[in-house]
PDB file of C-alpha atoms in Angstrom:
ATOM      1  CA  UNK A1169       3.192 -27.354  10.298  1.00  0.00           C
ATOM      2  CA  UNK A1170       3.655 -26.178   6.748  1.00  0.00           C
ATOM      3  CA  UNK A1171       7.450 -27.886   6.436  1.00  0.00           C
ATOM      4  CA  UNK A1172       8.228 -27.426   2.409  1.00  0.00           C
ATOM      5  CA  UNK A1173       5.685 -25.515   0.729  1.00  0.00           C
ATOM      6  CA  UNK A1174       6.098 -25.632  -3.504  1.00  0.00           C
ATOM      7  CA  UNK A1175       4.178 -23.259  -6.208  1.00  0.00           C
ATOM      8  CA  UNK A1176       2.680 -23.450  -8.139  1.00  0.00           C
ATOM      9  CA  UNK A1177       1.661 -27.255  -8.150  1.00  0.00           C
ATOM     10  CA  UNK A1178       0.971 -27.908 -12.152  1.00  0.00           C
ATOM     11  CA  UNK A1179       2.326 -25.510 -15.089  1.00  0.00           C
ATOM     12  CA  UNK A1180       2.537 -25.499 -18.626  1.00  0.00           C
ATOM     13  CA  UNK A1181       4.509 -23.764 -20.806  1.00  0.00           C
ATOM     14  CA  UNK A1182       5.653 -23.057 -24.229  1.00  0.00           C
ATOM     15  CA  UNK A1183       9.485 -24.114 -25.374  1.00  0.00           C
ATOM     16  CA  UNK A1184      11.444 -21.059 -25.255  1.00  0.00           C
ATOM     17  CA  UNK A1185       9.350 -19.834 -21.906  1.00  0.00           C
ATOM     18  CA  UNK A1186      11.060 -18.760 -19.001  1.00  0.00           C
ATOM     19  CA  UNK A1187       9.503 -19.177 -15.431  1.00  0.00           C
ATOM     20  CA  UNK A1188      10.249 -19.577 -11.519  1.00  0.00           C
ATOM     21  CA  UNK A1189       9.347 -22.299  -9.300  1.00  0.00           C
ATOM     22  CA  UNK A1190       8.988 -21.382  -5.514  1.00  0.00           C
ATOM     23  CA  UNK A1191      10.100 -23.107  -2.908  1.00  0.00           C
ATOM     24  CA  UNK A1192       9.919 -22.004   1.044  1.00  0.00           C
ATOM     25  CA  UNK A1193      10.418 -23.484   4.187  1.00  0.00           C
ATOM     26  CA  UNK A1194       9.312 -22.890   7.819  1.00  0.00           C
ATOM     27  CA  UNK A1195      11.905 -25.604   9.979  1.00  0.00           C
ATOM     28  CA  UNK A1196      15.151 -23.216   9.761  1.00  0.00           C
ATOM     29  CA  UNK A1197      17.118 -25.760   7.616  1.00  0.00           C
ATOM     30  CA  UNK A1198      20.360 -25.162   6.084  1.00  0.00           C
ATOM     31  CA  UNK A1199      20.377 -27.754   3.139  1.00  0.00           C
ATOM     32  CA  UNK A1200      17.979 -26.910   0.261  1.00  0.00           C
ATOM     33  CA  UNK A1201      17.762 -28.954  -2.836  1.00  0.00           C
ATOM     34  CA  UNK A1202      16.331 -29.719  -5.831  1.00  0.00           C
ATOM     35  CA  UNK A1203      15.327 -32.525  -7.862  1.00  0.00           C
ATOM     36  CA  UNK A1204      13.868 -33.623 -10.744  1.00  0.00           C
ATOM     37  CA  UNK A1205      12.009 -36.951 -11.003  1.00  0.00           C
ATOM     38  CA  UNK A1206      11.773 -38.691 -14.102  1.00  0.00           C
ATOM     39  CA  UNK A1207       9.668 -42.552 -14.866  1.00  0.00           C
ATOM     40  CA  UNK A1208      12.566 -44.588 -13.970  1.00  0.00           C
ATOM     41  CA  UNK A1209      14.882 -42.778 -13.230  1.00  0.00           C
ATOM     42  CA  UNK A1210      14.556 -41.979  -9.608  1.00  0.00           C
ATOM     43  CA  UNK A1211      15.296 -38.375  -8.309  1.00  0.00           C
ATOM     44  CA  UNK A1212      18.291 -36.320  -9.592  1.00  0.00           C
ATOM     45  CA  UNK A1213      19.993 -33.591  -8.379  1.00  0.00           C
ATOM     46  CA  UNK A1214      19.154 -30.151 -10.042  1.00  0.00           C
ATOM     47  CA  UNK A1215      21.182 -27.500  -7.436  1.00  0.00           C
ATOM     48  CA  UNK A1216      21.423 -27.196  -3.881  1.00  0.00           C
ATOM     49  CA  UNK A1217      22.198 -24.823  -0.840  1.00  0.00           C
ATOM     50  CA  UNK A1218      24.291 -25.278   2.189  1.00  0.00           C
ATOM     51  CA  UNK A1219      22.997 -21.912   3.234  1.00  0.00           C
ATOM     52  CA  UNK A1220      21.907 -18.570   2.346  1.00  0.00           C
ATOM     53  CA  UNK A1221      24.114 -17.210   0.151  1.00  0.00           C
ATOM     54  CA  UNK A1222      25.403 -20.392  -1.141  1.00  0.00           C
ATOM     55  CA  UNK A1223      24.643 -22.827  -4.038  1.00  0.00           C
ATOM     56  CA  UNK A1224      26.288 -25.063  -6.179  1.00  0.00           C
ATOM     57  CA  UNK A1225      25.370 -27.578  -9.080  1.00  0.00           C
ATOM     58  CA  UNK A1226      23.893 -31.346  -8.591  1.00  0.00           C
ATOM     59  CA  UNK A1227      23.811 -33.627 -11.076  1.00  0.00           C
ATOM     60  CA  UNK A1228      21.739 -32.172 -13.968  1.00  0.00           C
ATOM     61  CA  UNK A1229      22.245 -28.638 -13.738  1.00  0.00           C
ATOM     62  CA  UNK A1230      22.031 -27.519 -17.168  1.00  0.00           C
ATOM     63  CA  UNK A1231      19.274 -25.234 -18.087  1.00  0.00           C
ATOM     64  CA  UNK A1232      18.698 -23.979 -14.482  1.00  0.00           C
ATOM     65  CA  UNK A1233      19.402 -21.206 -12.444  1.00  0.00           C
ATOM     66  CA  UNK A1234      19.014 -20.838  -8.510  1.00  0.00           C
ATOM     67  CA  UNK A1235      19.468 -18.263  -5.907  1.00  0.00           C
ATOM     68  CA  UNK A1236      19.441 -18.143  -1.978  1.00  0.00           C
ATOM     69  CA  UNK A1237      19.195 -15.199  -0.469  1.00  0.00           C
ATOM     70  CA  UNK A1238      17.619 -16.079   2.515  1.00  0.00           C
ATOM     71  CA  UNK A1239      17.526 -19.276   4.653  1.00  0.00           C
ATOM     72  CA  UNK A1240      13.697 -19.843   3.907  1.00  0.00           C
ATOM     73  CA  UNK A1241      13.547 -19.499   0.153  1.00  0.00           C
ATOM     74  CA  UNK A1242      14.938 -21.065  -2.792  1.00  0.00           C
ATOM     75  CA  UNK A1243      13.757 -20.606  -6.402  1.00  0.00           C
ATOM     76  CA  UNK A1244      14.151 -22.406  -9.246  1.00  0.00           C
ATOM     77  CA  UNK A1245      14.777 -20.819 -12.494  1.00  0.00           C
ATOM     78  CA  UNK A1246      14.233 -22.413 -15.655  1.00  0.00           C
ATOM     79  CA  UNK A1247      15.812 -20.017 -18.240  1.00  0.00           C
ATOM     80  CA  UNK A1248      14.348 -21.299 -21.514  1.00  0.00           C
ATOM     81  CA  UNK A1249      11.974 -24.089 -21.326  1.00  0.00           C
ATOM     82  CA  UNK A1250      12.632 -27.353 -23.577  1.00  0.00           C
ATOM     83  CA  UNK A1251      10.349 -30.413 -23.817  1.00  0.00           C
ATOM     84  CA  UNK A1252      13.253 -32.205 -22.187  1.00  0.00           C
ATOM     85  CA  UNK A1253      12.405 -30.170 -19.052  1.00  0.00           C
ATOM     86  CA  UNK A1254       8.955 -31.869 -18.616  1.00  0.00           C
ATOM     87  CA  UNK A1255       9.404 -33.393 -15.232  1.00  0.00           C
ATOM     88  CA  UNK A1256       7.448 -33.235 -11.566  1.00  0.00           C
ATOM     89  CA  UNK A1257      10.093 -31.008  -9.750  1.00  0.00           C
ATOM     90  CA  UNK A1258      10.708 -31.382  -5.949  1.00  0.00           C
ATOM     91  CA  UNK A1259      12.003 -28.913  -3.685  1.00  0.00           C
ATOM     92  CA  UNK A1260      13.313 -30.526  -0.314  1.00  0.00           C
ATOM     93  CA  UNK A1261      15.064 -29.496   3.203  1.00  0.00           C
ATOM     94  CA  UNK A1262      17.289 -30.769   5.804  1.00  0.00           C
ATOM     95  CA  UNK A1263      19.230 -29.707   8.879  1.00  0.00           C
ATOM     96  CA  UNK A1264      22.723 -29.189   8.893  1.00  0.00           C
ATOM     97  CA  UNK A1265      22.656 -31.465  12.447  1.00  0.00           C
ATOM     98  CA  UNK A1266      25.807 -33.601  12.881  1.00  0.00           C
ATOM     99  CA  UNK A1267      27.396 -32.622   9.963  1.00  0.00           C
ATOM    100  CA  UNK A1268      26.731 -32.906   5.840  1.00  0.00           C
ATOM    101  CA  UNK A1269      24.278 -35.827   5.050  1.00  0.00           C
ATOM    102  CA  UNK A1270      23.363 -36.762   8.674  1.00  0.00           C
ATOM    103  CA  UNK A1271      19.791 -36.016   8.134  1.00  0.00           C
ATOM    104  CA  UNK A1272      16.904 -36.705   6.292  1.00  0.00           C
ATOM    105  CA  UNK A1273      15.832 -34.267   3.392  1.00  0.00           C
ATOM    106  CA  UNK A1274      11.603 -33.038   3.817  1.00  0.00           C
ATOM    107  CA  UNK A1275      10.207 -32.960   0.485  1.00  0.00           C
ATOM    108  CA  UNK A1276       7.607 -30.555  -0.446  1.00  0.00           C
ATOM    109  CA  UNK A1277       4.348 -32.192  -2.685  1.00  0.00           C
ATOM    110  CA  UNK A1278       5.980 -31.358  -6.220  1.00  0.00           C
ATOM    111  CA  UNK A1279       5.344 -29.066  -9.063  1.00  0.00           C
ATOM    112  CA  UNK A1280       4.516 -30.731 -12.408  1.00  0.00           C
ATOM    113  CA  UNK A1281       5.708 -29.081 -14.967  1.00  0.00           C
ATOM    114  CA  UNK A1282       5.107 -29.535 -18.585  1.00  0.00           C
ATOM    115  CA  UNK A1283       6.780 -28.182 -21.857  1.00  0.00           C
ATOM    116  CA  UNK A1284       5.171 -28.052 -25.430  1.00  0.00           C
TER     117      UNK A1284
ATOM    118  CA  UNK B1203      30.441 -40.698  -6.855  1.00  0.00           C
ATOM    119  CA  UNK B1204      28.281 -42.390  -4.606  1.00  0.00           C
ATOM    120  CA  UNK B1205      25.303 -44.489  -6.474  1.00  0.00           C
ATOM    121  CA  UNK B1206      22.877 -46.857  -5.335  1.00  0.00           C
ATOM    122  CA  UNK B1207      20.882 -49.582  -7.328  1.00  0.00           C
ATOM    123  CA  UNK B1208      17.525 -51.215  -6.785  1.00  0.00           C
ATOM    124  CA  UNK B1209      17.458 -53.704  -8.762  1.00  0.00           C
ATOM    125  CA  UNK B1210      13.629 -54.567  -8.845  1.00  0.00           C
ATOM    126  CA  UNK B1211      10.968 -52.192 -10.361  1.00  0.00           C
ATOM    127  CA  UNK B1212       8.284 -54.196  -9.082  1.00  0.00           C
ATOM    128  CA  UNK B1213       7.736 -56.436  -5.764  1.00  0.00           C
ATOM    129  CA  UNK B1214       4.182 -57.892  -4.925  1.00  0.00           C
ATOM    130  CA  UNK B1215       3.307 -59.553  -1.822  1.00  0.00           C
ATOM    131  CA  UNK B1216       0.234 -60.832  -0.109  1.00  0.00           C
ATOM    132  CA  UNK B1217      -1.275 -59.198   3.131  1.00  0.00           C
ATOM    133  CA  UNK B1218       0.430 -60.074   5.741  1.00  0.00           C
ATOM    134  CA  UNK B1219       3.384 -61.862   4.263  1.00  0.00           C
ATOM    135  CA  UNK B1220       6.838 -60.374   5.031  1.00  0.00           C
ATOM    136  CA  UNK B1221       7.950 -58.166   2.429  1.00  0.00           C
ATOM    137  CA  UNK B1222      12.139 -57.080   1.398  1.00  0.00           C
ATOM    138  CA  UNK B1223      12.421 -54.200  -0.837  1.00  0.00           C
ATOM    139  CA  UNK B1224      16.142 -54.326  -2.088  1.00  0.00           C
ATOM    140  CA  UNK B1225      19.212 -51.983  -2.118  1.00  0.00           C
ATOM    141  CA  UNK B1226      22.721 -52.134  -3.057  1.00  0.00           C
ATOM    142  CA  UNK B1227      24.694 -49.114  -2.737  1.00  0.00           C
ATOM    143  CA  UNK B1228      28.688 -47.796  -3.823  1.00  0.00           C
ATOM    144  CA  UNK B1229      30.586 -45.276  -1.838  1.00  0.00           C
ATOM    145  CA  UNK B1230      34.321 -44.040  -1.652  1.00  0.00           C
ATOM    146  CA  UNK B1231      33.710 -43.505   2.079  1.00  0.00           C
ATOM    147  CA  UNK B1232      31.714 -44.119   4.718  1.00  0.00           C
ATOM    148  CA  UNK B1233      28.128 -44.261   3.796  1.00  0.00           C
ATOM    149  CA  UNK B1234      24.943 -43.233   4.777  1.00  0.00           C
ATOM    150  CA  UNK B1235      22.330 -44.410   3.815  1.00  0.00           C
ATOM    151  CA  UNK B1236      18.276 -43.708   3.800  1.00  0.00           C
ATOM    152  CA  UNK B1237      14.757 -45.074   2.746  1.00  0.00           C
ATOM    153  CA  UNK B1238      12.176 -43.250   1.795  1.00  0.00           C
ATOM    154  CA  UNK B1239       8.424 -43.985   0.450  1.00  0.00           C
ATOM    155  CA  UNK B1240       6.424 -42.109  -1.976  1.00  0.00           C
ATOM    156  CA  UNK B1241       2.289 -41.901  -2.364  1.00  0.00           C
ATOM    157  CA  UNK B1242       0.175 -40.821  -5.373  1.00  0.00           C
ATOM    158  CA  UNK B1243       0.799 -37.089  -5.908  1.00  0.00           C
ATOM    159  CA  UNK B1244       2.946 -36.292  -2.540  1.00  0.00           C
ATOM    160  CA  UNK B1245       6.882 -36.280  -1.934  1.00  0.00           C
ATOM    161  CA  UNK B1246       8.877 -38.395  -0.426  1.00  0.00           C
ATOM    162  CA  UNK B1247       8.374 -39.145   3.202  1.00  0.00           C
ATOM    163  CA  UNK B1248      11.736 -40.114   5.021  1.00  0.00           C
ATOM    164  CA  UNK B1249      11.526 -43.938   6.550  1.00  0.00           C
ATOM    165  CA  UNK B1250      14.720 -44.422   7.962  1.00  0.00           C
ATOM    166  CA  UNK B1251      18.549 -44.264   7.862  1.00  0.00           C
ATOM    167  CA  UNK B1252      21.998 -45.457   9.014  1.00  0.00           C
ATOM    168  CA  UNK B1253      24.746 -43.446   9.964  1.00  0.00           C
ATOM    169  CA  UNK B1254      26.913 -45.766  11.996  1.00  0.00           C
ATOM    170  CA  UNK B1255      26.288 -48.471  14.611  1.00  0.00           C
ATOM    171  CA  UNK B1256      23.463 -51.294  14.628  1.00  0.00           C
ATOM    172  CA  UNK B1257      23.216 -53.193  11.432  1.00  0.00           C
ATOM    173  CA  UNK B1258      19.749 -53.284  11.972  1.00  0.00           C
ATOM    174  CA  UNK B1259      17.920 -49.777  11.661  1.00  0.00           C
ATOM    175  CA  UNK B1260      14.304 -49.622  12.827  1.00  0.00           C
ATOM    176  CA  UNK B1261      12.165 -47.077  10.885  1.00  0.00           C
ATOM    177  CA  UNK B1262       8.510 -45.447  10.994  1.00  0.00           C
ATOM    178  CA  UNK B1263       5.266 -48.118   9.865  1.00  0.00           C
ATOM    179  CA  UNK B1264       7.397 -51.062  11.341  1.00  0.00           C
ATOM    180  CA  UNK B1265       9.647 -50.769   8.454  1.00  0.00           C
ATOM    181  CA  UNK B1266      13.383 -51.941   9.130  1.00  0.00           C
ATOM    182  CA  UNK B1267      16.616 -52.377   6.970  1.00  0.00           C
ATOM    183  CA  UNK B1268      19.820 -54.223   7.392  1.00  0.00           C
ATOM    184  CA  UNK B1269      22.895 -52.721   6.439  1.00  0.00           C
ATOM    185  CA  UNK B1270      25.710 -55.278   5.557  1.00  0.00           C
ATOM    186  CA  UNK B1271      28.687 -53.490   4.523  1.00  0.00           C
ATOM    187  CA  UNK B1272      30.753 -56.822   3.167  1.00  0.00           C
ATOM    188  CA  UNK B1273      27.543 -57.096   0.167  1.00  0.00           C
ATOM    189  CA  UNK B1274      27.112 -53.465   0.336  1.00  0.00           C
ATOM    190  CA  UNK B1275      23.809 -53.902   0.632  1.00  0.00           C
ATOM    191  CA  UNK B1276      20.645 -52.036   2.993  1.00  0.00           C
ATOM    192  CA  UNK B1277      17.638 -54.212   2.029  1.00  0.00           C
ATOM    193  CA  UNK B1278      14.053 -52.782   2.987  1.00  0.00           C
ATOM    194  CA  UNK B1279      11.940 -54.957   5.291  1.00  0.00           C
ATOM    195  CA  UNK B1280       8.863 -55.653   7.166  1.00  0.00           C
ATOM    196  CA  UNK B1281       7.241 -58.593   9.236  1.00  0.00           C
ATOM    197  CA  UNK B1282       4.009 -58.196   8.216  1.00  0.00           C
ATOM    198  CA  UNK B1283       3.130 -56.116   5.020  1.00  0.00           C
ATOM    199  CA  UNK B1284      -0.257 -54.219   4.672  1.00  0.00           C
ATOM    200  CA  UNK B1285      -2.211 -53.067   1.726  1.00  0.00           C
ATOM    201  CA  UNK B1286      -1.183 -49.550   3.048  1.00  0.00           C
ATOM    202  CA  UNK B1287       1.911 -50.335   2.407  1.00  0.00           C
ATOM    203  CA  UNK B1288       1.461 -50.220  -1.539  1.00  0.00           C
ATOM    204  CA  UNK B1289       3.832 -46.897  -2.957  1.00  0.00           C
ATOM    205  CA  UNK B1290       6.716 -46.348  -4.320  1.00  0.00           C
ATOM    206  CA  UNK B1291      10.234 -47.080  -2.528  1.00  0.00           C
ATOM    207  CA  UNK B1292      13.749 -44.948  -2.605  1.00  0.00           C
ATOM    208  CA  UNK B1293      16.939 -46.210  -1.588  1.00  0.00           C
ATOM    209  CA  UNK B1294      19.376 -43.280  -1.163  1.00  0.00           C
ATOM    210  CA  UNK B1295      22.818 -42.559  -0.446  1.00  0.00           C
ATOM    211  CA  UNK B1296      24.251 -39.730   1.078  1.00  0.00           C
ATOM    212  CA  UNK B1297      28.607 -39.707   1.034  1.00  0.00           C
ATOM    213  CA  UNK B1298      30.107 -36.776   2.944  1.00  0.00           C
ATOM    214  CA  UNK B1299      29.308 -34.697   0.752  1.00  0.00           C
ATOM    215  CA  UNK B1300      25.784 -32.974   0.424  1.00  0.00           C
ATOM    216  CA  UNK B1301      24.250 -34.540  -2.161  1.00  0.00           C
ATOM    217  CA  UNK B1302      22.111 -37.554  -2.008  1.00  0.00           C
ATOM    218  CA  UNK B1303      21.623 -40.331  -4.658  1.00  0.00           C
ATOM    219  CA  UNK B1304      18.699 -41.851  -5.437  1.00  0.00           C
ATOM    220  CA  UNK B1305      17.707 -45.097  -6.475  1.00  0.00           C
ATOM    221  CA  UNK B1306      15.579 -45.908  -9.458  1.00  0.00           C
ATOM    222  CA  UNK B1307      12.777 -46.788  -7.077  1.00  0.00           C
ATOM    223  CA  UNK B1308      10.876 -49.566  -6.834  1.00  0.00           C
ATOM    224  CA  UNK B1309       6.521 -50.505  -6.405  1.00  0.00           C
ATOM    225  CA  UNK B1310       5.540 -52.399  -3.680  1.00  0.00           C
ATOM    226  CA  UNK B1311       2.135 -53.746  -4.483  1.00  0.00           C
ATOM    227  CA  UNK B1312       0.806 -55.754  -1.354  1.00  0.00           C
ATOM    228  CA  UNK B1313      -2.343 -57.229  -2.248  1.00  0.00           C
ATOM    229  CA  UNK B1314      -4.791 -58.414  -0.075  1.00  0.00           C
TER     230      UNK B1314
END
């Protein structure tokens, strides 16, 4: 079972780069998300998906884009890269099952991403 | 907004000793609330929630947590740890609404 499957795993880049993180799942989930984890900090909300078609911001949304035009596959865009953006970056899943927030999210492994 | 606190970075415990990882949590509503545990290089792995119903929640690796809504609390426990145990720990709090919160996380280093 593949479950959340992120490329690439490691990147750099140069500040002022642009570039796409992938992110695709195999379970049929409605709820996409993603996160950034930072030392300390715990996990925080980038964007999410209810379902294709539909996205909305999380809780550190700035410098991002995201897009969901199909149930499997959601890509993050980072528009213009800043050193504040170095971060490992999960991508994670969950069924819509009883309603919003019944069920747990399935992370992928993580793409670490840093910015010069 | 929903939040949750952990208020330890660190916990170490001897093999075989019971172990608590600790959670406090702050909702407008009804919460729900999840654990999940991190290895080296991998995402999160889910552990367990609560939605409603038994305070006590039984999870996967004979983890269980108590919720107990008058300290807002949903403490992290095991009988018995094991050196496998050793990651990193998320508390996480989901509100009606489809976000989740995470906790600052915390190391559980179970020596042996």
């Amino acid at each position: 079972n593949a479950g959340v499957t992120q490329t690439p795993k490691f990147q750099v880049l140069k500040t002022g780069q642009s570039m796409t993180l992938q992110c695709a799942q195999d379970m049929n989930h409605e709820y996409m998300s993603w996160y950034r984890q930072d030392p300390g900090m715990g996990l925080r909300l980038i964007h999410y998906s209810v379902g294709a078609g539909i996205t909305d911001q999380g809780e550190v949304p700035n410098g991002y884009n995201v897009s969901r035009s199909t149930t499997e596959d959601f890509p993050l865009r980072l528009l213009s890269a800043a050193p504040s953006q170095t971060s490992v970056y999960f991508c994670a899943s969950s069924s819509a099952l009883g309603g919003p927030g019944n069920q747990p999210q399935h992370f992928g492994d993580g793409t670490r991403l840093s910015i010069l | 907004a929903q939040s949750v606190a952990q208020p330890e970075d660190q916990v170490n415990v001897a093999e075989g000793n019971p172990l608590t990882v600790k959670c406090t949590y702050s909702v407008s509503g009804n919460p729900y609330l999840f654990w999940y545990v991190q290895y080296p290089n991998r995402g999160l792995q889910f552990l367990l929630k609560y939605i409603t119903g038994d305070n006590l929640v039984k999870g996967s690796y004979g983890f269980e947590a108590e919720f107990n809504k008058s300290q807002t609390s949903f403490h992290l426990k095991k009988p018995s740890a094991l050196v496998s145990d050793s990651a990193l720990y998320f508390c996480a709090v989901r509100d009606h609404m489809r976000d989740m919160r995470f906790g600052a996380g915390t190391r559980l280093t179970v020596k042996p």
